Structure formats: C-alpha cells, structure tokens
XYZ file of C-alpha atoms in Angstrom:
659
model
C 45.841 15.898 265.956
C 47.674 18.724 267.660
C 47.108 22.425 267.127
C 50.043 22.738 264.710
C 48.604 20.225 262.267
C 45.120 21.720 262.553
C 46.510 25.087 261.539
C 48.166 23.487 258.517
C 44.745 22.420 257.249
C 43.360 25.933 257.024
C 45.254 27.520 254.099
C 45.186 24.405 251.892
C 42.274 25.592 249.758
C 39.605 28.270 249.803
C 37.735 28.367 253.090
C 34.089 28.980 253.832
C 33.813 29.927 257.490
C 30.778 29.559 259.735
C 30.924 32.865 261.633
C 29.516 33.163 265.144
C 26.696 35.588 265.771
C 24.831 35.028 262.493
C 21.089 34.446 262.268
C 20.619 30.773 263.026
C 16.868 30.639 262.417
C 17.133 30.020 258.689
C 19.867 29.119 256.231
C 23.008 30.860 257.432
C 25.174 30.355 254.326
C 24.432 29.616 250.667
C 27.356 28.349 248.579
C 27.714 27.455 244.912
C 30.110 24.540 244.536
C 32.791 24.320 241.869
C 34.934 21.499 240.553
C 37.752 22.852 242.746
C 37.312 21.755 246.372
C 36.172 24.322 248.922
C 36.265 24.037 252.706
C 33.706 24.397 255.481
C 34.987 24.385 259.034
C 33.342 24.609 262.434
C 33.266 27.944 264.307
C 36.620 29.015 265.803
C 38.466 25.989 264.392
C 41.118 24.874 265.365
C 39.937 26.103 268.784
C 36.895 24.553 270.441
C 33.448 25.483 269.174
C 30.832 26.867 271.574
C 27.842 25.209 273.254
C 24.277 25.558 271.890
C 25.401 26.256 268.309
C 23.014 25.807 265.371
C 24.303 26.599 261.851
C 22.869 25.681 258.473
C 24.613 25.673 255.103
C 23.058 25.092 251.684
C 25.461 23.946 248.955
C 24.343 23.711 245.318
C 25.991 22.373 242.158
C 25.332 24.868 239.327
C 26.604 22.562 236.552
C 23.997 20.378 234.855
C 24.044 16.670 235.822
C 26.674 17.213 238.504
C 26.349 15.962 242.053
C 28.104 17.050 245.252
C 30.869 15.109 246.955
C 31.851 15.538 250.632
C 35.177 14.484 252.125
C 35.867 14.846 255.866
C 39.368 16.233 256.408
C 39.125 16.428 260.204
C 36.323 15.476 262.609
C 36.437 15.700 266.403
C 33.015 16.382 267.954
C 32.202 15.689 271.576
C 30.241 12.452 271.821
C 29.665 12.058 275.570
C 28.097 8.678 276.341
C 27.694 8.039 272.581
C 24.676 10.373 272.434
C 25.831 12.492 269.465
C 24.939 15.630 271.392
C 27.251 17.554 269.044
C 26.655 16.518 265.438
C 26.906 17.496 261.795
C 24.028 16.230 259.633
C 24.005 16.102 255.797
C 20.687 16.018 253.864
C 20.304 14.956 250.226
C 18.458 18.091 249.118
C 17.971 21.787 249.802
C 16.503 21.519 253.319
C 16.335 19.296 256.374
C 13.113 17.811 254.963
C 15.200 15.862 252.442
C 16.462 12.363 253.147
C 19.422 12.135 255.508
C 22.749 11.214 253.940
C 24.833 10.916 257.091
C 25.210 12.138 260.681
C 28.754 12.770 261.873
C 29.700 12.794 265.555
C 32.781 11.834 267.516
C 35.687 11.143 265.139
C 33.566 9.739 262.270
C 35.140 10.585 258.875
C 32.622 8.901 256.596
C 32.517 10.406 253.090
C 29.289 10.883 251.209
C 27.804 12.253 247.989
C 24.396 13.499 246.928
C 22.059 12.039 244.358
C 21.185 15.495 243.001
C 22.502 19.042 242.861
C 21.797 20.145 246.473
C 23.354 19.471 249.875
C 21.994 20.830 253.172
C 24.288 20.769 256.231
C 23.216 21.366 259.836
C 25.765 21.709 262.668
C 24.264 21.539 266.176
C 25.855 21.346 269.649
C 24.388 20.751 273.094
C 25.109 22.566 276.366
C 27.686 20.044 277.619
C 31.347 19.498 276.645
C 32.821 20.763 273.373
C 35.757 19.778 271.189
C 37.865 21.123 268.323
C 35.237 20.649 265.584
C 35.522 19.660 261.932
C 36.908 20.520 258.510
C 35.208 19.157 255.371
C 35.851 19.569 251.649
C 33.130 19.609 249.007
C 33.056 19.919 245.223
C 30.798 19.226 242.280
C 31.480 16.545 239.697
C 29.825 13.809 237.711
C 28.465 10.900 239.702
C 31.031 8.178 240.361
C 28.471 5.728 241.710
C 28.947 2.371 240.086
C 25.970 0.494 238.683
C 26.130 -3.315 238.567
C 27.263 -4.605 235.212
C 29.157 -1.393 234.395
C 32.823 -0.442 234.325
C 34.001 3.060 235.173
C 37.325 4.475 233.969
C 38.633 7.389 236.025
C 41.720 9.565 235.917
C 42.832 10.202 239.501
C 44.373 13.585 240.393
C 44.932 15.596 243.572
C 41.187 16.165 243.820
C 39.599 13.315 245.805
C 37.163 11.091 243.916
C 34.360 9.369 245.780
C 33.766 5.785 244.605
C 30.410 4.416 245.718
C 28.642 1.136 245.173
C 25.161 1.658 246.663
C 22.885 -0.853 248.330
C 20.780 -2.218 245.480
C 19.085 -5.609 245.014
C 20.785 -8.122 242.753
C 19.189 -11.291 241.470
C 22.180 -12.853 239.772
C 25.915 -12.518 239.998
C 26.841 -9.013 238.864
C 29.912 -6.907 239.240
C 31.104 -3.324 239.389
C 34.560 -2.545 238.070
C 36.618 0.593 238.609
C 39.687 1.220 236.458
C 41.801 3.929 238.085
C 44.811 5.599 236.502
C 47.119 8.482 237.430
C 50.173 10.154 235.899
C 53.616 8.545 235.803
C 55.101 10.530 238.696
C 52.167 9.821 241.010
C 50.682 6.832 242.796
C 47.121 6.024 243.870
C 45.867 6.211 247.439
C 42.547 4.638 248.414
C 40.821 5.312 251.726
C 37.913 3.089 252.754
C 35.052 5.110 254.234
C 32.240 2.582 254.396
C 31.893 -1.177 254.247
C 28.534 -2.715 254.936
C 25.426 -1.556 256.764
C 23.576 -2.561 259.902
C 23.019 -5.994 258.430
C 26.238 -7.813 257.491
C 24.485 -10.267 255.177
C 25.114 -8.177 252.080
C 28.855 -8.065 252.777
C 28.854 -11.815 253.382
C 27.769 -12.248 249.784
C 30.248 -9.895 248.185
C 33.726 -10.475 246.861
C 36.262 -7.661 246.630
C 39.327 -8.117 244.416
C 42.064 -5.562 243.820
C 44.841 -5.664 241.241
C 47.775 -3.330 240.946
C 47.357 -2.532 237.244
C 44.878 -4.892 235.487
C 43.788 -8.506 236.097
C 45.541 -9.617 232.909
C 48.884 -7.944 233.663
C 49.294 -8.422 237.430
C 48.554 -10.903 240.160
C 45.644 -10.573 242.559
C 46.779 -8.585 245.628
C 43.702 -8.358 247.860
C 40.786 -10.788 247.938
C 38.089 -10.297 250.580
C 34.743 -12.003 251.377
C 34.035 -11.022 255.006
C 31.584 -8.598 256.686
C 34.365 -6.732 258.509
C 36.217 -3.989 256.563
C 39.127 -5.354 254.504
C 41.369 -2.310 254.983
C 41.384 1.383 255.850
C 43.862 2.547 253.212
C 45.695 1.184 250.191
C 48.714 2.898 248.655
C 50.163 1.730 245.356
C 53.366 2.579 243.556
C 51.965 1.704 240.174
C 50.032 4.287 238.129
C 46.949 2.115 237.735
C 44.639 0.045 239.897
C 41.632 -2.172 239.212
C 38.856 -2.753 241.728
C 36.547 -5.671 240.982
C 33.462 -5.869 243.178
C 31.216 -8.902 242.736
C 27.950 -9.673 244.530
C 26.211 -13.043 244.463
C 22.694 -13.224 245.879
C 21.939 -16.691 247.208
C 18.579 -18.265 246.665
C 16.516 -18.628 249.840
C 13.899 -21.304 249.626
C 10.730 -21.024 251.717
C 9.706 -24.263 253.447
C 6.225 -24.107 251.934
C 6.623 -22.247 248.644
C 9.965 -22.246 246.822
C 10.900 -18.586 246.209
C 14.061 -16.685 245.487
C 14.746 -13.635 247.684
C 16.948 -10.716 246.648
C 19.428 -9.507 249.264
C 20.889 -5.987 249.209
C 24.388 -5.418 247.944
C 26.854 -4.262 250.593
C 27.381 -0.499 250.444
C 31.007 0.251 249.605
C 32.555 3.742 249.607
C 36.140 4.700 248.766
C 38.026 7.961 248.343
C 40.661 7.832 245.623
C 43.373 10.443 245.158
C 46.878 10.637 243.775
C 49.964 11.281 245.899
C 53.645 11.814 245.215
C 55.594 8.767 244.084
C 58.584 9.773 246.200
C 59.151 8.340 249.632
C 60.787 11.460 251.035
C 64.558 11.571 250.994
C 64.662 14.207 253.741
C 61.198 13.795 255.271
C 59.223 10.678 256.058
C 56.206 9.525 254.083
C 53.452 9.613 256.749
C 50.710 6.985 256.781
C 47.828 7.199 259.269
C 46.843 3.838 260.748
C 43.494 2.646 262.161
C 42.107 -0.621 263.501
C 41.310 -1.636 259.917
C 44.381 -2.695 257.941
C 46.270 -0.245 255.757
C 48.002 -1.863 252.783
C 51.059 -0.224 251.260
C 52.515 -1.428 247.978
C 56.011 -0.583 246.833
C 57.022 -1.968 243.464
C 59.804 0.397 242.360
C 63.102 1.615 243.729
C 62.466 3.095 247.183
C 64.678 5.118 249.476
C 63.982 7.197 252.576
C 61.600 6.628 255.465
C 57.975 5.728 256.110
C 56.294 6.952 259.301
C 53.307 4.904 260.502
C 51.105 6.764 262.999
C 48.081 5.376 264.818
C 45.085 7.701 264.417
C 44.169 6.810 267.998
C 47.219 7.656 270.101
C 46.025 5.347 272.885
C 46.804 2.405 270.615
C 49.932 0.736 269.311
C 51.017 -0.151 265.779
C 51.438 -3.585 264.219
C 53.353 -3.945 260.954
C 53.101 -7.117 258.854
C 55.528 -7.539 255.948
C 53.438 -9.818 253.733
C 55.637 -9.885 250.652
C 59.207 -8.619 250.385
C 61.439 -8.980 247.365
C 64.498 -8.205 249.487
C 66.092 -9.832 252.491
C 65.195 -8.576 255.991
C 68.321 -6.410 256.085
C 67.107 -4.047 253.362
C 65.198 -1.966 255.954
C 64.710 -1.764 259.712
C 61.843 -0.711 261.988
C 62.140 1.674 264.965
C 59.722 3.025 267.543
C 58.800 6.706 268.134
C 61.477 8.203 265.842
C 64.042 7.107 263.231
C 66.719 6.816 265.905
C 64.469 5.153 268.467
C 64.414 1.613 269.762
C 64.814 -0.910 266.959
C 62.016 -3.466 266.868
C 62.672 -7.144 266.236
C 60.327 -8.934 263.851
C 58.790 -12.374 264.373
C 58.369 -14.630 261.348
C 55.243 -16.805 261.070
C 53.198 -18.014 258.089
C 55.495 -16.308 255.572
C 54.873 -12.938 257.288
C 57.273 -10.891 259.408
C 55.461 -8.986 262.177
C 56.678 -5.957 264.151
C 54.788 -4.766 267.246
C 55.311 -1.397 268.966
C 54.445 -0.246 272.477
C 53.626 3.290 271.289
C 51.570 4.954 268.550
C 54.418 5.639 266.074
C 56.907 3.455 264.203
C 59.349 4.225 261.384
C 60.561 2.100 258.494
C 63.994 3.420 257.615
C 66.956 2.978 255.263
C 65.448 1.238 252.292
C 68.377 -0.023 250.250
C 68.927 -0.797 246.595
C 67.752 -4.348 247.292
C 64.179 -3.075 247.732
C 63.621 -2.600 244.012
C 61.301 -5.602 244.002
C 57.729 -5.607 245.268
C 57.142 -4.856 248.955
C 53.650 -5.344 250.400
C 53.017 -4.028 253.949
C 49.923 -4.354 256.129
C 49.631 -1.981 259.106
C 46.986 -1.967 261.851
C 46.370 -0.132 265.113
C 45.997 -2.220 268.264
C 44.277 -1.423 271.557
C 46.424 -0.442 274.525
C 45.223 -0.588 278.096
C 44.621 2.817 279.700
C 44.338 3.694 283.404
C 41.318 5.851 282.638
C 37.649 5.197 283.122
C 35.494 6.195 286.056
C 36.754 6.159 289.619
C 34.286 6.588 292.499
C 35.430 7.468 296.017
C 33.826 8.556 299.294
C 34.549 11.795 301.131
C 34.052 11.777 304.895
C 34.254 14.304 307.727
C 36.693 12.113 309.673
C 39.877 13.060 307.835
C 41.200 14.223 304.490
C 42.059 11.388 302.097
C 45.013 11.747 299.723
C 45.671 9.532 296.713
C 47.709 9.613 293.505
C 46.242 9.619 290.005
C 48.780 8.828 287.284
C 47.585 9.942 283.853
C 50.687 8.836 281.946
C 48.903 5.897 280.292
C 46.070 8.204 279.151
C 48.172 11.070 277.878
C 47.001 10.688 274.285
C 43.323 11.579 273.877
C 42.596 10.321 277.385
C 39.355 10.966 279.213
C 39.207 10.165 282.905
C 36.298 10.778 285.323
C 36.837 10.999 289.088
C 33.597 11.084 291.094
C 33.640 12.011 294.823
C 30.473 11.536 296.879
C 29.389 11.926 300.507
C 26.908 9.860 302.517
C 24.841 12.837 303.722
C 22.756 15.302 301.709
C 23.764 18.182 304.020
C 27.485 17.627 303.352
C 29.619 19.103 300.585
C 32.905 17.906 299.056
C 36.150 19.825 299.396
C 38.726 18.931 296.741
C 42.361 19.833 296.196
C 44.347 18.853 293.095
C 48.106 19.286 292.780
C 50.373 18.349 289.898
C 53.879 16.994 290.323
C 55.100 17.981 286.869
C 53.819 18.744 283.385
C 54.991 18.841 279.799
C 56.590 22.280 279.675
C 57.353 21.997 275.954
C 53.708 21.632 274.933
C 52.324 24.332 272.584
C 48.966 24.197 274.377
C 49.877 26.645 277.158
C 46.254 27.689 277.788
C 44.949 24.112 278.162
C 42.472 24.590 275.314
C 42.553 20.914 274.385
C 44.013 19.349 277.541
C 42.353 20.397 280.757
C 40.665 19.405 284.012
C 37.035 20.421 284.454
C 35.522 20.323 287.944
C 31.724 20.016 288.127
C 29.283 20.635 290.971
C 27.772 17.157 290.712
C 28.119 15.076 287.552
C 29.526 16.346 284.224
C 26.035 17.519 283.208
C 25.926 19.942 286.151
C 27.400 23.384 286.696
C 31.066 23.799 285.809
C 32.858 25.080 288.900
C 36.358 25.534 287.529
C 38.417 24.738 284.476
C 41.932 24.160 285.737
C 44.906 24.724 283.500
C 47.584 22.892 285.466
C 50.292 24.555 283.369
C 49.466 27.946 284.876
C 48.921 27.040 288.553
C 50.391 23.994 290.323
C 47.327 23.335 292.520
C 43.666 24.187 292.938
C 41.169 23.878 295.809
C 37.445 23.708 295.055
C 34.145 23.007 296.785
C 30.648 22.814 295.338
C 27.120 23.137 296.665
C 26.083 19.495 296.319
C 26.860 16.280 298.152
C 29.000 15.031 295.271
C 31.595 16.495 292.939
C 33.244 15.290 289.712
C 36.423 16.242 287.946
C 37.194 15.202 284.399
C 40.719 14.984 282.992
C 40.868 15.407 279.209
C 44.252 15.046 277.506
C 45.438 15.268 273.913
C 48.634 14.911 271.858
C 50.764 13.955 274.858
C 49.639 16.647 277.323
C 48.837 15.335 280.773
C 49.083 16.786 284.288
C 50.214 13.837 286.276
C 50.768 12.253 288.451
C 48.076 14.192 290.289
C 47.808 14.390 294.055
C 44.092 14.209 294.909
C 42.974 15.269 298.411
C 39.317 15.368 299.457
C 37.112 15.498 302.540
C 33.510 16.343 303.457
C 32.107 19.219 305.506
C 28.644 20.406 306.455
C 26.896 22.565 303.879
C 26.920 25.337 306.499
C 30.702 25.578 306.062
C 30.112 27.544 302.876
C 28.440 30.947 302.903
C 25.652 31.958 300.555
C 26.636 34.246 297.691
C 25.798 37.919 297.763
C 25.999 40.845 300.178
C 24.530 40.348 303.696
C 23.326 43.536 305.465
C 23.657 43.727 309.266
C 22.417 46.481 311.592
C 24.642 47.551 314.481
C 23.133 48.675 317.792
C 24.466 50.971 320.523
C 22.608 49.010 323.190
C 23.304 45.392 322.201
C 26.545 43.761 321.068
C 25.968 41.457 318.126
C 28.195 38.786 316.593
C 29.090 37.407 313.185
C 31.353 34.460 312.405
C 32.837 32.505 309.560
C 30.652 29.738 308.053
C 30.216 26.705 310.331
C 32.092 28.369 313.233
C 33.492 26.908 315.486
C 33.693 24.041 313.004
C 35.932 24.263 309.912
C 34.932 26.417 306.952
C 35.183 25.146 303.374
C 37.445 26.299 300.574
C 36.317 28.812 297.949
C 34.286 30.926 300.360
C 33.645 34.546 299.404
C 31.447 36.060 302.125
C 30.598 39.754 302.394
C 28.879 41.511 305.292
C 27.925 45.195 305.406
C 27.439 46.541 308.935
C 25.419 49.774 309.139
C 25.191 52.263 311.997
C 21.678 53.508 312.857
C 22.409 57.143 311.980
C 24.730 59.086 309.696
C 26.652 60.555 312.670
C 27.406 57.114 314.140
C 30.328 54.784 313.438
C 30.741 51.004 313.534
C 32.924 49.257 316.114
C 34.207 45.697 315.665
C 36.077 43.510 318.117
C 37.815 40.321 316.924
C 36.852 37.756 319.565
C 38.673 34.847 317.915
C 40.737 34.457 314.782
C 41.901 31.028 313.613
C 43.114 31.716 310.066
C 46.299 30.595 308.257
C 49.364 32.600 309.206
C 50.336 32.934 305.530
C 47.135 34.936 304.903
C 45.889 32.495 302.235
C 42.509 32.872 303.990
C 41.816 36.380 305.246
C 39.288 39.081 306.123
C 39.320 42.343 304.166
C 38.225 45.441 306.108
C 36.595 48.192 304.033
C 35.503 51.544 305.452
C 32.686 52.361 303.034
C 29.295 51.543 301.603
C 30.314 49.187 298.766
C 32.647 46.144 298.623
C 34.387 47.669 295.608
C 35.687 50.623 297.592
C 39.316 50.860 298.638
C 40.392 48.270 301.178
C 41.674 49.797 304.380
C 43.339 46.681 305.751
C 43.053 42.947 306.175
C 43.178 40.514 309.047
C 44.579 36.998 309.229
C 46.511 34.736 311.590
C 45.572 34.026 315.212
C 45.321 37.558 316.571
C 42.560 39.753 317.931
C 42.001 43.491 317.740
C 39.566 46.410 317.610
C 38.498 48.446 314.568
C 36.454 51.659 314.255
C 35.003 52.910 310.968
C 35.283 56.525 309.780
C 31.631 56.629 308.703
C 28.321 54.836 309.262
C 29.312 51.761 307.185
C 31.925 49.024 307.514
C 32.295 46.033 305.196
C 33.956 42.708 306.023
C 34.840 40.337 303.173
C 36.103 36.841 303.955
C 37.810 34.698 301.276
C 39.149 31.162 301.753
C 41.460 29.476 299.263
C 43.598 27.222 301.446
C 43.000 23.635 302.483
C 43.815 24.044 306.196
C 40.402 23.198 307.724
C 40.586 26.108 310.170
C 37.728 27.025 312.484
C 37.652 30.629 311.256
C 36.754 33.706 313.270
C 34.151 35.341 315.486
C 33.657 39.111 315.543
C 31.547 41.303 317.847
C 30.104 44.519 316.412
C 28.303 47.539 317.820
C 27.984 51.298 317.184
C 28.552 54.611 318.943
C 28.191 58.314 318.246
C 30.965 59.757 316.109
C 32.820 62.217 318.324
C 35.422 62.965 315.641
C 38.825 61.472 314.798
C 39.852 57.799 314.752
C 40.412 55.876 317.904
C 40.383 52.326 319.275
C 39.232 50.849 322.509
C 42.229 49.325 324.286
C 44.458 48.974 321.226
C 46.736 50.716 318.721
C 45.436 53.013 315.921
C 42.955 51.583 313.393
C 44.616 49.337 310.807
C 47.389 48.030 313.086
C 46.624 44.869 315.034
C 49.361 43.267 317.146
C 50.669 40.067 315.519
C 48.196 40.205 312.583
C 49.018 40.365 308.875
C 47.845 43.742 307.592
C 48.052 45.516 304.273
C 47.810 49.279 304.147
C 47.473 49.685 300.394
C 49.752 52.711 300.169
C 52.596 50.657 301.645
C 54.117 47.233 300.982
C 52.633 44.163 302.630
C 53.791 43.877 306.265
C 53.330 41.457 309.157
C 53.451 43.595 312.364
C 54.266 41.903 315.685
C-alpha cells in the first residue's frame, strides 16, 4: 500500500498514538474501549518505525459482560528470514502473563477477540530492518463467539463484527448458525481471517455452507469440506446472509479396546461489515484479492466498474465467472486500468476464466442485461520475480560490471546481492549506477523503496542507504572481506536497471578513521602517502594527518613527490593551515602535479577524501620543518596556494584550475 493510501487510514476514526520517547519499562498507555472503534498505530506511521522499540498498551472494556474485538486495518512488519524479529503480540488479559491470543508479524492481518474485559498489547522490534508498521481497530461489544447447537442473529453495520467458532471438542454432529442482516441500501462483506489450526484434521471434518438470504428462500452458494481456506472475502448484494457451520467427529476405534475419540472443531474466524450497495458510477468498487478466493455476488441491477487488486503486487489476478445471468457481452475485463488491454476469457466447465499479467484488472460497463445473478471468484496467482540472493566474487585482477534489472520485482520486491573476496585481508569496492527511475513517484526520499549497503551481511553495520532518486550513482567500500546490498521496492518504485561494478583491494587501501599526528623534523625528511601507495586506494577514504613543527616559531614544509589523482578533483587533498581539521581550508590539490607548500604557523593539516572509482595510485608527500623567518615563501615554486597544473580552490575566489 503506498503512502497516499496509508495517510487515508489515519483520520478515519479516533486515533490512539504510540509516542516515541515514553517510558517503556511498564505499561505505556491505558485505554478504555467503547462501542465505537478506536485506532492504535505504530510509531511514526505511515513512515517506518524505529529499531529496538518496546511499547505496551492495556485496553479494557468498562461495560459489564463485554469483550474486546481487534481488527487489523494494515500490517507490514519486517519479518527477515521468517524470524518475527518485529512483532505485535496480543494477550488475553491485563498483562503479558495472560494467555497469548495472537502474534502478528510480516503482513499477517488475523483478527482476534478476548474472552474477558482486558487486552494487553506489546509491540517490539529488533535492531535489523524496519518497515511501515501497523494500524489496528478495537472496540468493546458482546461476544459473537458461536457455541455448537446455537444460532446467532446479528445486525451488521459499518462497525466490523468478529464471528468466531472456537476449537472445542464435539462428540456428535453439531452446528453453529449465523444469521446476518443489514439495511436495504447496504450489502454484507465477509472477510475470512482464520481457517483451521496446525492440525488440518478438524477442518477435514467440518462442512461450511453459505446462503444468500436463508436456506429456505435461496439456493446453496458455497459448500466447502477441505482443510484449505474456502475464500478470503465474500461480498453479497442481498441484505441477508446465512452461514451454516457443521462439524462431524468420526469415531476412531482402537485395535485393542473400541473407543470413540473426540477431535477438535476447526477454528473459524470471520469479520462481517456492511458496505454500500452501489457499484460506483464514477469510481470503481475496489476489491482486494489474495491467494484465497474472493467471492462476489451481484443479484440486482449493476452499473459502473469493479477494480480487482492483488494484495501482493508481485502476483497476477485470475477472475472466474462462475454464474452469469447475462451473455458475455454484458461486461468486459481489462488489465491495469479501465482503458487498458482487454482480456479474452476461456470457457471450461461452465466457467469463464480471465487471467492477467499484472496485479490489477477492471470489470467495466455492466449493462442492463446484468440484472440477474452474477457470481465471481477472484484469486491472486504467483508471478516469477528476478529477485532472490545473488552471490558474486570480487577479485583484484579487474573490475567486473554487470546489469541488475529490478523491473520484475518493482512491487514489494526484496533482492540481496552478496559480493565476497577470497582473502581475509581484502575489501570490496562497489559502485552502483541507475539508468532511470520513476520520476513521478511520491516517495522522493526513498522511505519505502531504497538500497541499503551493509559491511558484511544484512545483520552487520549499515554503510549507506542510497536513495537513487537523489543521486544517480554511489561508490562504497567496507572494512570486511564481503559486502551486501539489499534492494527493497514498493508500489512500483524501482531503480533499475542497475549497473553494478565491483572489485577487491587490500585492506591497506583504506585508511583508519580518526586524526593521525605526525612530527616534522628539521634534520630528517619524512614521508606520508595515500593508503596502499603505490597500489590503488579504495573509495570512501577520509584520511586526516596533522603535521606539527617542534617549536612554536617553526613552520611546516611539504613537497608533493607524486600525485596520481583524478583530474576532475573527485578525489583530492585539502590543505589546512591550522591546528584543527575544521579550520578554514587554504587550498586543495588534485590531478598529476607536484608542488611545495609552507604553513604560516607550527601546524599543517592534510585531509584526503576519495569518492571516485578510478583505482588511482594516490600520492606521496615529503614533509619537514624550518625556523619561521617571517612571511610566506616557497622553495623553487610560486607563492603558497598556487601549484602549476593543479586544481586549487582559494575559498575567497571561485574554483579555478591553474596551468
């Protein structure tokens, strides 16, 4: 879901916000529920939550005999390697000592309800990747848990109603019946949140039947006896719906002593709500599709459009027209938008099937012929993605360039590119360049689509987060013998195709962080050089040397013995006449030239930065000291700050290359 739709969720109903910076040692928030839904959302939603978060919320139902119902509106927690490192846990009581109702991680949207008047929520994140978080709704109401042998009559409104048939032992055939009804200008929407448990045996011995209206006034529409979920959503046009759930426990005879064993009933959870009876004349009726079927009933006069969207944008959509009271010309199906490519249906077993190659299809231009019943079944199908994990070797022989096309993974893609070397004393140098990007995307800061570069594997130190929309390329090196970059994309944002260039260098090609102090001598000429000189230095170097004269009345002399730096000054040496690196820069040196410099005091600082990918050998500088006899002078060269053929900046004047 893109940022625009996340923002739409926020003002729907009253919000309860988990603020950052609160005391996380005890219960952070205490809320009294009402019959009107309230909202809890993760910190900073719809932006990404932080690492190492721990928040606790206690919700209580003040009304006697009421329980608490929880409906997940949006859930996107990072679930790296299916470890549930970021998770939201619900407890059936007033603390984490109570029994656990459910643990949410990843994109799990399971609904739940308490058995009593208290709900305790704990949101915890690890120190790895983050995501956009969650939004949940909660309210108090009477229990809608069905007990075998009972029938429950419910009026369905805008407020979601949680329908639950718990796992309980049954000895004989028993049934739970829900009779749902809404007002005449509304229709009923059912969303399946749970079907079965870890053991499918209970669901093998259950029979689900659904009737639009009642069993005596309408024909059976759905009949299901399998352990896999029968659907993800059902939408009716009628104002009433009957759900008949029957469980039959078979007798299991022991080989020695005949006994009858009781098997648990399959747990079954639905969310029922009412929606508008109009299929929009100007806007499309949007139906979210998952890998479990969504059934849509239309039994009245229908006009307008229906938009079917796969919840997982890496998948495609399949539409099955199971029952149509009109000929095939009463509507047509297009891909991506109402004016997109028209899809041709295939007719088999009394069902017309339409298959897309993308995550969105439209049903458009219902005509007057569609007054009869129309039953649709929609599912989301897997689509191959170029993602996964790619492992390559970096060598010192030559730079290797390859292309990485992320087009197939542009919707919620996650791609890992691991670069290793064969030697522990080598480090990886990496350059990434994009060829183009989606300039119309609202995510200009790459908050939800990004490339993270790690010094090792994704559990290690994050070197850089690259927003390819702001800079067309990036060059990075780490401190280890392997390096990983992760491409995460969402709602159509992707950087590719990417040009990936990598090679290996000795660890000595990168300087150690921090300020290095050097002592100059009047008797001995000393030398300093770029990392790994005369071999190539790595990218992302930031080396600082402070050369000190022995006495306050001495100055520092430097002589550039060799300079092999890029002529465009992308790698350069800053020259600072002072004690600290933060003082005003007097000039800078780059290119292939040599020269002489003399400080105006007892200190001179050299700072070398490398950001290019040229594999240059760097520089070598000789330094010494002499007594300060007053004034500025050079030995065998022009005044200080001007070096023949070098690129210099005097910071009171524009940048100049002097020859």
